[in-house]
Structure formats: C-alpha cells, structure tokens
Coordinates of C-alpha atoms and ligand atoms in Angstrom, one line a residue:
M299 CA 7.6 -17.9 -0.5
P300 CA 9.0 -19.5 -3.6
N301 CA 11.9 -17.6 -5.0
F302 CA 12.8 -19.1 -8.3
L303 CA 15.0 -17.3 -10.8
P304 CA 13.2 -15.5 -13.5
V305 CA 12.1 -17.5 -16.6
T306 CA 10.1 -14.7 -18.3
P307 CA 10.9 -11.0 -18.9
D308 CA 8.0 -10.0 -16.6
E309 CA 9.7 -11.9 -13.7
V310 CA 13.0 -10.0 -14.5
R311 CA 11.1 -6.7 -14.2
E312 CA 9.5 -7.9 -10.9
R313 CA 13.0 -8.0 -9.5
G314 CA 13.5 -4.4 -10.6
Y315 CA 15.7 -5.1 -13.6
D316 CA 15.1 -4.1 -17.3
V317 CA 17.4 -6.8 -18.5
P318 CA 19.2 -9.6 -16.5
D319 CA 23.0 -9.5 -15.9
F320 CA 23.2 -12.9 -17.5
V321 CA 20.9 -15.2 -19.5
Y322 CA 21.6 -18.8 -18.5
V323 CA 20.9 -21.1 -21.5
C324 CA 20.6 -24.8 -20.6
G325 CA 19.7 -28.0 -22.4
D326 CA 17.9 -29.3 -19.3
A327 CA 14.7 -28.1 -17.7
Y328 CA 15.2 -25.6 -14.9
V329 CA 15.6 -27.5 -11.6
D330 CA 16.5 -25.3 -8.7
H331 CA 18.2 -27.9 -6.6
P332 CA 21.8 -28.0 -5.4
S333 CA 22.7 -31.3 -7.1
F334 CA 22.3 -29.4 -10.4
G335 CA 25.1 -27.4 -11.9
A336 CA 22.7 -24.8 -13.3
A337 CA 21.2 -24.0 -9.9
I338 CA 24.6 -23.9 -8.2
I339 CA 26.2 -21.5 -10.8
T340 CA 23.2 -19.2 -10.9
R341 CA 22.7 -19.1 -7.2
V342 CA 26.4 -18.4 -6.5
L343 CA 26.2 -15.5 -9.0
E344 CA 23.1 -14.3 -7.3
D345 CA 24.9 -14.4 -4.0
S346 CA 27.5 -12.1 -5.5
G347 CA 24.8 -9.7 -6.7
F348 CA 24.3 -10.8 -10.3
L349 CA 20.8 -11.8 -11.7
C350 CA 20.6 -14.7 -14.1
A351 CA 17.4 -15.3 -16.2
M352 CA 16.9 -18.9 -17.0
L353 CA 16.4 -19.9 -20.7
C354 CA 16.0 -23.6 -20.5
Q355 CA 15.5 -26.0 -23.4
P356 CA 15.0 -23.1 -25.9
D357 CA 13.8 -23.7 -29.4
W358 CA 17.1 -23.9 -31.3
R359 CA 15.6 -23.9 -34.8
S360 CA 15.8 -20.1 -35.0
A361 CA 17.4 -17.3 -33.0
D362 CA 14.0 -16.0 -31.7
D363 CA 13.9 -17.7 -28.3
F364 CA 17.4 -16.4 -27.6
K365 CA 16.0 -12.9 -27.7
R366 CA 13.4 -13.5 -25.0
F367 CA 15.1 -11.4 -22.4
G368 CA 16.8 -8.9 -24.7
R369 CA 20.6 -8.5 -24.8
P370 CA 21.8 -9.3 -21.2
R371 CA 23.9 -6.6 -19.5
L372 CA 27.0 -8.8 -19.1
G373 CA 26.6 -11.9 -21.3
F374 CA 25.2 -15.4 -21.9
L375 CA 26.2 -18.4 -19.9
V376 CA 25.7 -21.6 -21.8
S377 CA 25.6 -25.3 -20.8
A378 CA 24.3 -28.4 -22.5
G379 CA 22.9 -29.5 -19.1
N380 CA 23.9 -32.1 -16.5
I381 CA 25.5 -34.4 -19.1
D382 CA 26.8 -34.1 -22.6
S383 CA 23.9 -33.7 -25.1
M384 CA 25.1 -36.6 -27.2
V385 CA 25.1 -38.8 -24.1
A386 CA 21.7 -37.5 -23.2
R387 CA 20.2 -38.3 -26.7
Y388 CA 21.9 -41.5 -27.7
T389 CA 22.7 -44.9 -26.1
A390 CA 26.2 -46.4 -26.3
A391 CA 24.9 -48.4 -29.2
K392 CA 24.2 -45.0 -31.0
K393 CA 20.4 -45.6 -30.9
K394 CA 18.2 -42.6 -29.9
R395 CA 17.0 -42.7 -26.3
S396 CA 13.3 -42.9 -25.9
S397 CA 13.3 -40.6 -22.8
D398 CA 15.2 -37.8 -21.3
Y399 CA 15.6 -37.6 -17.5
Y400 CA 15.9 -33.8 -17.4
T401 CA 12.9 -32.9 -19.5
P402 CA 9.3 -32.6 -18.0
G403 CA 7.5 -35.9 -18.4
G404 CA 10.8 -37.5 -19.6
E405 CA 10.0 -36.5 -23.1
A406 CA 12.9 -37.0 -25.6
G407 CA 14.1 -34.6 -28.3
R408 CA 13.9 -31.2 -26.5
R409 CA 17.6 -30.5 -26.9
P410 CA 19.8 -30.5 -30.1
D411 CA 22.8 -32.7 -30.7
R412 CA 25.9 -30.8 -29.6
A413 CA 23.8 -28.4 -27.7
V414 CA 26.5 -26.0 -26.5
T415 CA 27.6 -25.3 -30.1
V416 CA 24.1 -25.0 -31.5
Y417 CA 23.0 -22.6 -28.7
C418 CA 26.1 -20.4 -29.0
N419 CA 25.7 -20.1 -32.8
R420 CA 22.1 -19.0 -32.3
I421 CA 23.2 -16.4 -29.7
R422 CA 25.8 -15.1 -32.2
E423 CA 23.0 -14.8 -34.8
A424 CA 20.8 -12.9 -32.3
Y425 CA 23.4 -10.6 -30.7
G426 CA 26.7 -10.7 -32.7
D427 CA 29.5 -9.9 -30.3
V428 CA 27.8 -10.3 -26.9
P429 CA 30.1 -12.1 -24.4
I430 CA 29.4 -15.9 -24.4
L431 CA 30.8 -18.0 -21.5
I432 CA 30.4 -21.8 -21.6
G433 CA 30.7 -24.4 -18.9
G434 CA 29.4 -27.7 -17.6
L435 CA 30.2 -31.2 -18.7
E436 CA 29.9 -30.9 -22.4
A437 CA 32.1 -27.8 -22.6
S438 CA 34.6 -29.1 -19.9
L439 CA 35.2 -32.5 -21.5
R440 CA 35.5 -31.1 -25.0
R441 CA 37.8 -28.2 -24.2
C442 CA 40.8 -29.6 -26.1
A443 CA 40.9 -31.6 -29.3
H444 CA 39.1 -34.8 -28.3
Y445 CA 38.1 -38.2 -29.7
D446 CA 34.3 -38.1 -30.4
Y447 CA 32.7 -41.5 -30.2
W448 CA 29.6 -40.3 -32.1
S449 CA 31.4 -39.1 -35.3
D450 CA 34.3 -41.5 -34.7
K451 CA 36.9 -38.8 -35.2
V452 CA 39.0 -36.3 -33.4
R453 CA 37.1 -33.1 -33.1
R454 CA 38.4 -29.6 -32.5
S455 CA 38.1 -27.8 -29.2
I456 CA 34.5 -26.9 -28.6
L457 CA 35.6 -23.2 -28.3
L458 CA 36.3 -23.2 -32.1
D459 CA 32.9 -24.7 -33.2
S460 CA 30.8 -22.8 -30.6
R461 CA 32.7 -19.4 -31.1
A462 CA 32.2 -18.8 -27.4
D463 CA 34.6 -16.3 -25.8
I464 CA 35.6 -18.2 -22.7
L465 CA 35.2 -21.7 -21.5
M466 CA 35.1 -22.6 -17.8
Y467 CA 36.0 -26.2 -17.0
G468 CA 35.6 -28.3 -13.9
M469 CA 33.7 -26.9 -11.0
G470 CA 32.7 -23.4 -12.1
E471 CA 31.9 -21.5 -8.9
R472 CA 35.1 -19.6 -8.5
A473 CA 35.8 -19.0 -12.2
V474 CA 32.3 -17.7 -13.0
V475 CA 32.2 -15.2 -10.1
R476 CA 35.6 -13.9 -11.1
L477 CA 34.5 -13.5 -14.7
A478 CA 31.3 -11.8 -13.7
K479 CA 33.2 -9.3 -11.6
L480 CA 35.6 -8.5 -14.4
L481 CA 32.9 -8.0 -16.9
D482 CA 31.0 -5.9 -14.5
R483 CA 34.0 -3.6 -14.1
G484 CA 33.9 -3.1 -17.9
V485 CA 36.9 -5.4 -18.8
P486 CA 36.3 -6.5 -22.4
V487 CA 35.8 -10.3 -22.6
G488 CA 38.6 -10.6 -25.1
K489 CA 41.1 -9.2 -22.6
I490 CA 40.3 -11.7 -19.8
R491 CA 43.2 -14.1 -20.1
D492 CA 44.4 -14.8 -16.5
V493 CA 41.5 -16.6 -14.8
R494 CA 42.3 -20.1 -13.6
G495 CA 39.9 -22.8 -14.7
T496 CA 39.2 -21.1 -18.0
A497 CA 40.2 -21.6 -21.6
Y498 CA 40.2 -19.2 -24.6
V499 CA 41.4 -18.9 -28.2
C500 CA 43.7 -16.2 -29.3
K501 CA 46.3 -15.5 -32.1
R502 CA 49.2 -17.8 -32.4
G503 CA 52.2 -16.4 -30.5
E504 CA 50.2 -14.1 -28.1
K505 CA 51.7 -13.8 -24.7
I506 CA 50.1 -16.1 -22.2
N507 CA 49.7 -15.6 -18.4
F508 CA 50.8 -19.0 -17.1
E509 CA 53.8 -21.2 -17.7
P510 CA 53.0 -23.5 -20.6
A511 CA 53.2 -27.2 -19.9
G512 CA 55.5 -27.9 -22.8
G513 CA 57.7 -24.8 -22.3
Y514 CA 58.6 -22.5 -25.2
G515 CA 59.7 -23.4 -28.7
D516 CA 62.7 -21.9 -30.6
D517 CA 60.3 -19.2 -32.0
G518 CA 59.4 -18.1 -28.5
A519 CA 55.8 -19.3 -28.8
P520 CA 54.4 -21.8 -26.2
S521 CA 54.9 -25.4 -27.3
G522 CA 51.8 -27.4 -28.2
Y523 CA 50.5 -29.8 -30.8
D524 CA 48.8 -28.8 -34.0
Y525 CA 45.3 -30.0 -34.4
E526 CA 46.1 -31.7 -37.7
V527 CA 48.8 -33.8 -35.9
L528 CA 46.4 -34.7 -33.1
A529 CA 43.7 -35.8 -35.5
S530 CA 46.0 -38.0 -37.5
D531 CA 48.8 -39.3 -35.2
R532 CA 47.6 -41.6 -32.4
A533 CA 50.8 -41.4 -30.4
A534 CA 50.7 -37.6 -30.5
Y535 CA 47.0 -37.7 -29.3
A536 CA 48.0 -40.0 -26.5
D537 CA 50.8 -37.7 -25.5
A538 CA 48.6 -34.6 -25.6
F539 CA 46.1 -36.4 -23.3
R540 CA 48.9 -37.2 -20.9
V541 CA 49.8 -33.5 -20.8
Q542 CA 46.2 -32.5 -20.1
Y543 CA 46.0 -35.2 -17.4
E544 CA 49.2 -34.2 -15.7
N545 CA 48.2 -30.5 -15.6
N546 CA 44.8 -31.0 -14.0
D547 CA 46.1 -30.3 -10.5
H548 CA 45.9 -26.7 -9.2
V549 CA 49.2 -26.9 -7.4
T550 CA 51.4 -28.2 -10.2
G551 CA 49.2 -27.6 -13.2
R552 CA 50.5 -25.4 -16.0
A553 CA 48.8 -24.1 -19.2
V554 CA 48.0 -26.5 -22.0
V555 CA 48.3 -25.1 -25.5
E556 CA 47.1 -26.4 -28.9
Y557 CA 47.3 -24.8 -32.4
Y558 CA 44.6 -24.5 -35.0
G559 CA 46.2 -22.8 -38.0
D560 CA 47.1 -19.3 -36.9
R561 CA 45.0 -19.6 -33.7
M562 CA 46.1 -20.9 -30.3
L563 CA 43.9 -22.6 -27.7
V564 CA 45.1 -21.8 -24.2
V565 CA 43.8 -23.8 -21.2
N566 CA 44.8 -22.0 -18.1
P567 CA 45.6 -24.2 -15.0
P568 CA 42.7 -25.2 -12.8
Q569 CA 41.1 -23.3 -10.0
P570 CA 41.8 -24.6 -6.5
P571 CA 39.0 -26.7 -5.1
L572 CA 36.3 -25.2 -2.9
E573 CA 36.6 -25.3 0.9
E574 CA 34.1 -27.3 2.8
A575 CA 32.3 -24.2 4.2
Ligands
LIG194 C1 25.6 -38.6 -9.5 C2 25.8 -39.1 -10.9 C3 24.7 -39.8 -11.5 C4 23.4 -40.1 -10.8 C5 22.5 -38.8 -11.0 C6 21.6 -38.7 -9.8 C7 20.8 -37.4 -9.9 N1 19.5 -37.6 -9.5 O1 21.2 -36.4 -10.4 C8 22.9 -41.3 -11.7 C9 23.5 -42.6 -11.0 C10 21.4 -41.4 -11.8 C11 23.6 -41.1 -13.0 C12 23.2 -41.6 -14.2 C13 23.9 -41.4 -15.4 N2 25.1 -40.9 -15.5 CO1 26.1 -40.0 -14.1 N3 27.2 -39.2 -12.8 C14 27.0 -38.8 -11.6 C15 28.3 -38.1 -11.1 C16 29.0 -39.1 -10.2 C17 28.1 -36.8 -10.3 C18 27.2 -35.8 -11.0 C19 26.8 -34.7 -10.1 O2 25.6 -34.6 -9.6 N4 27.7 -33.7 -9.8 C20 27.4 -32.5 -9.0 C21 27.1 -31.4 -9.9 C22 26.7 -30.1 -9.1 O3 28.2 -31.1 -10.7 P1 28.2 -30.8 -12.2 O4 26.9 -31.0 -12.9 O5 29.4 -31.3 -12.9 O6 28.3 -29.1 -12.2 C23 29.6 -28.5 -11.8 C24 30.5 -28.2 -13.1 O7 30.2 -29.1 -14.1 C25 30.2 -26.8 -13.4 N5 29.1 -26.4 -14.2 C26 28.0 -27.1 -14.5 N6 27.2 -26.4 -15.3 C27 27.8 -25.3 -15.6 C28 27.4 -24.2 -16.3 C29 28.2 -23.1 -16.4 C30 27.8 -21.9 -17.3 C31 29.5 -23.1 -15.8 C32 30.4 -21.9 -15.9 C33 29.9 -24.2 -15.0 C34 29.0 -25.3 -14.9 O8 30.0 -26.2 -12.1 C35 29.2 -27.1 -11.4 C36 29.4 -26.9 -9.9 O9 30.7 -27.2 -9.5 C37 29.1 -37.8 -12.4 C38 30.6 -37.9 -12.3 C39 31.2 -36.7 -11.6 N7 32.0 -36.9 -10.6 O10 30.9 -35.5 -12.0 C40 28.5 -38.9 -13.4 C41 28.4 -38.5 -14.8 C42 27.8 -37.2 -14.9 N8 27.4 -39.5 -15.3 C43 27.7 -39.9 -16.5 C44 26.8 -40.8 -17.3 C45 27.4 -41.3 -18.6 C46 25.6 -41.2 -16.8 C47 24.6 -42.1 -17.5 C48 24.3 -41.7 -19.0 C49 24.9 -43.6 -17.3 C50 24.1 -44.5 -18.2 N9 24.7 -45.1 -19.2 O11 22.9 -44.7 -18.0 C51 23.3 -41.8 -16.7 C52 22.6 -40.6 -17.3 C53 21.2 -40.5 -17.0 C54 20.6 -39.3 -17.6 N10 19.9 -39.4 -18.7 O12 20.9 -38.2 -17.2 C55 28.9 -39.3 -17.1 C56 28.6 -38.2 -18.2 C57 29.6 -38.2 -19.3 C58 29.4 -37.1 -20.2 N11 30.4 -36.9 -21.1 O13 28.4 -36.5 -20.3 C59 29.6 -38.8 -15.8 C60 30.5 -37.5 -16.0 C61 30.5 -39.9 -15.3 C62 31.6 -40.3 -16.3 N12 32.8 -39.8 -16.1 O14 31.4 -41.1 -17.2 N13 24.7 -40.3 -12.8

C-alpha cells in the first residue's frame, strides 16, 4: 500500500493527527525517493515519531497556502529544494531556464527567486513567531555572508533575510532529529544554541557554546568580521572564507562568528558524518 506523507489536511487527519508536527515547505515537487533531501529529512523524522505534512511548491504570492495545515505543533521546515532556487531558475548566463527538472511536466516558474527567504517571510506573515528551521543547499551555502553571482554583491547570511530561527547546514539528519526532540520537550527555539551543524543569530556578545574559531577579542566577545567589512574588503572576505573552510571538519572545527550591527551570527561546528548503517 502506498504510504506517502500527507499533502492535504484530510491526509493528516487520516493519520490520527489534528495538525502535523512539522510542515515541510519545499520549492520542488514532492518526490518520495531517497536521493531527495526532502524525503530523507521527513522520513528520518517519521522514524523518530514526528509527522511532517508536505507543502511543496506553494503559491508564494500570499500567505494563504502556508495556512493549509494550520499552525504546526512544532514548526516549519523550509528548503528551496534540491538546488539553490537561483540556480534552478537561471542559467549561468543569467537567462531564465525554460524548464525545471523538479516540477511536474518540467514546467518553469513554480518557485520564486530566493525561495527560502520568500517562503519564510510568508510563514511569518501567517503565524508570527512560529519556529522556522531552514536547511538544504540554498540555506547551507548561504549561511554566512556570501558573494551572490546573481546580484553581483556580497549578501548577508540568509538567516537575516529569511528571519528563520535556526539554520541547519550540510547533511541534516542528525541536527533535525535533535532539534525536533528539543522542541518536543518544550525548549523554546530561541534557547537552542548548542546543536552541532546549526547556525543562529543572537545579540552581540551573548555567550556561545563552542570555542570560536577566531578566539575572543579584548572586549570578551568572540572575534569575527563585521558584515560591512566583508562586503567591501576583498582580502577580509577571502580570509573569512578560509576560516569557514578550515572549520568544516567535525573533529577540529570551531564556531564561526560574523557581526551584523548589534547582532551576531554564530555557526556551530559541524555534526559528525553518518555511519554506514
Ligand atoms: C547527483 C548530482 C546531480 C545529478 C542529479 C541526479 C538526480 N537524478 O538527482 C545531475 C548530474 C543530473 C545534476 C545536475 C545538476 N547539478 Co548537481 N549535483 C549532484 C550532487 C553530486 C549530489 C546531489 C545529491 O543527490 N545529494 C544527495 C542528497 C540526499 O543530498 P542533499 O540534497 O544535499 O540533501 C541533504 C542536505 O542538503 C540536507 N537537506 C536537504 N534538504 C533539507 C531540508 C531541511 C529542512 C534540512 C534540515 C536539511 C536538508 O540533508 C540532506 C540529507 O543529508 C551535488 C553535489 C553534492 N555532493 O551534494 C551536485 C549539485 C547539487 N549540483 C549542482 C548543479 C549546479 C547542477 C546543475 C545546475 C548543473 C548544470 N549546470 O546543469 C544541474 C541541475 C539540474 C537541475 N535543474 O536540477 C550544484 C548546486 C549548486 C547550488 N548552489 O545549488 C551542486 C551542489 C554541485 C556544486 N557544488 O556545484 N546534479
């Protein structure tokens, strides 16, 4: 018997739930196959006892579609899909692609540019302070200040533009299950600061849980570049990239910090890789 995850409120109720634990928002169509991040993340959560409802390729022009399942019990999980939404929509020559591999019939135009940011902002419009957790390629690769080919400038961490609570980077299996269990125990999302493989934004100077890659400054705060410096000084940008690169290993990796005015982006060290089993 087919056992797809629910895509309508009726299918949520058929499983004996009023509302799902999570609503999984994705820029791709729902493909329940283990080469797709969306299927892996939702099935790993299901294995741990959490139900995800799938909200795939929602209409982003208003908040209505994001209310389809009601306010989820624990939060929203948001991903642009298998690849960055800008890569999905445009060629390297910045021309619009005529087709989209991850849309039924290959139809183009079913996801917005910068999908993670657009979806998260619609969710905030619909449900205010509901926990929003982002992951997948678009979120992962835009977790720190980054050069954006499409706008030809250095953009801020996607956490600031999306206003998501927590970003999971790299392979998400371990981090997402850990976060789900903490939320299920009633831990407020704003207090979850110690999970490897995640990033968050907090007040400048807040105590962090992992040793910062750059050590501490004279004021006792973790050392890190200011976004304005990264956006204007190429040598600083290159150095910041080196720091990210050198801290991508779960054995030696430390926390990476960046400053945005009075706010601080903290990227915790990575999760260990999965074992073969
Ligand atoms: C296999 C592959 C392909 C195959 C796809 C085959 C298929 N049928 O799926 C082929 C060769 C066709 C292909 C084509 C292209 N590819 Co390709 N491909 C890959 C590759 C090597 C692996 C992708 C994969 O399947 N991974 C396995 C899945 C399960 O992993 P995942 O999606 O990352 O999901 C994990 C995490 O991201 C995370 N996660 C995912 N979603 C979510 C959601 C939440 C909420 C959370 C918490 C976590 C989470 O957890 C998941 C499980 O660990 C990656 C490089 C890489 N090593 O990742 C490049 C990569 C994805 N490809 C890339 C590119 C550019 C392309 C092309 C655009 C190339 C081109 N110019 O045509 C096309 C895209 C075609 C299209 N429109 O989609 C880029 C994307 C860059 C970007 N910023 O988006 C990558 C990253 C390579 C690179 N470094 O440049 N590709």
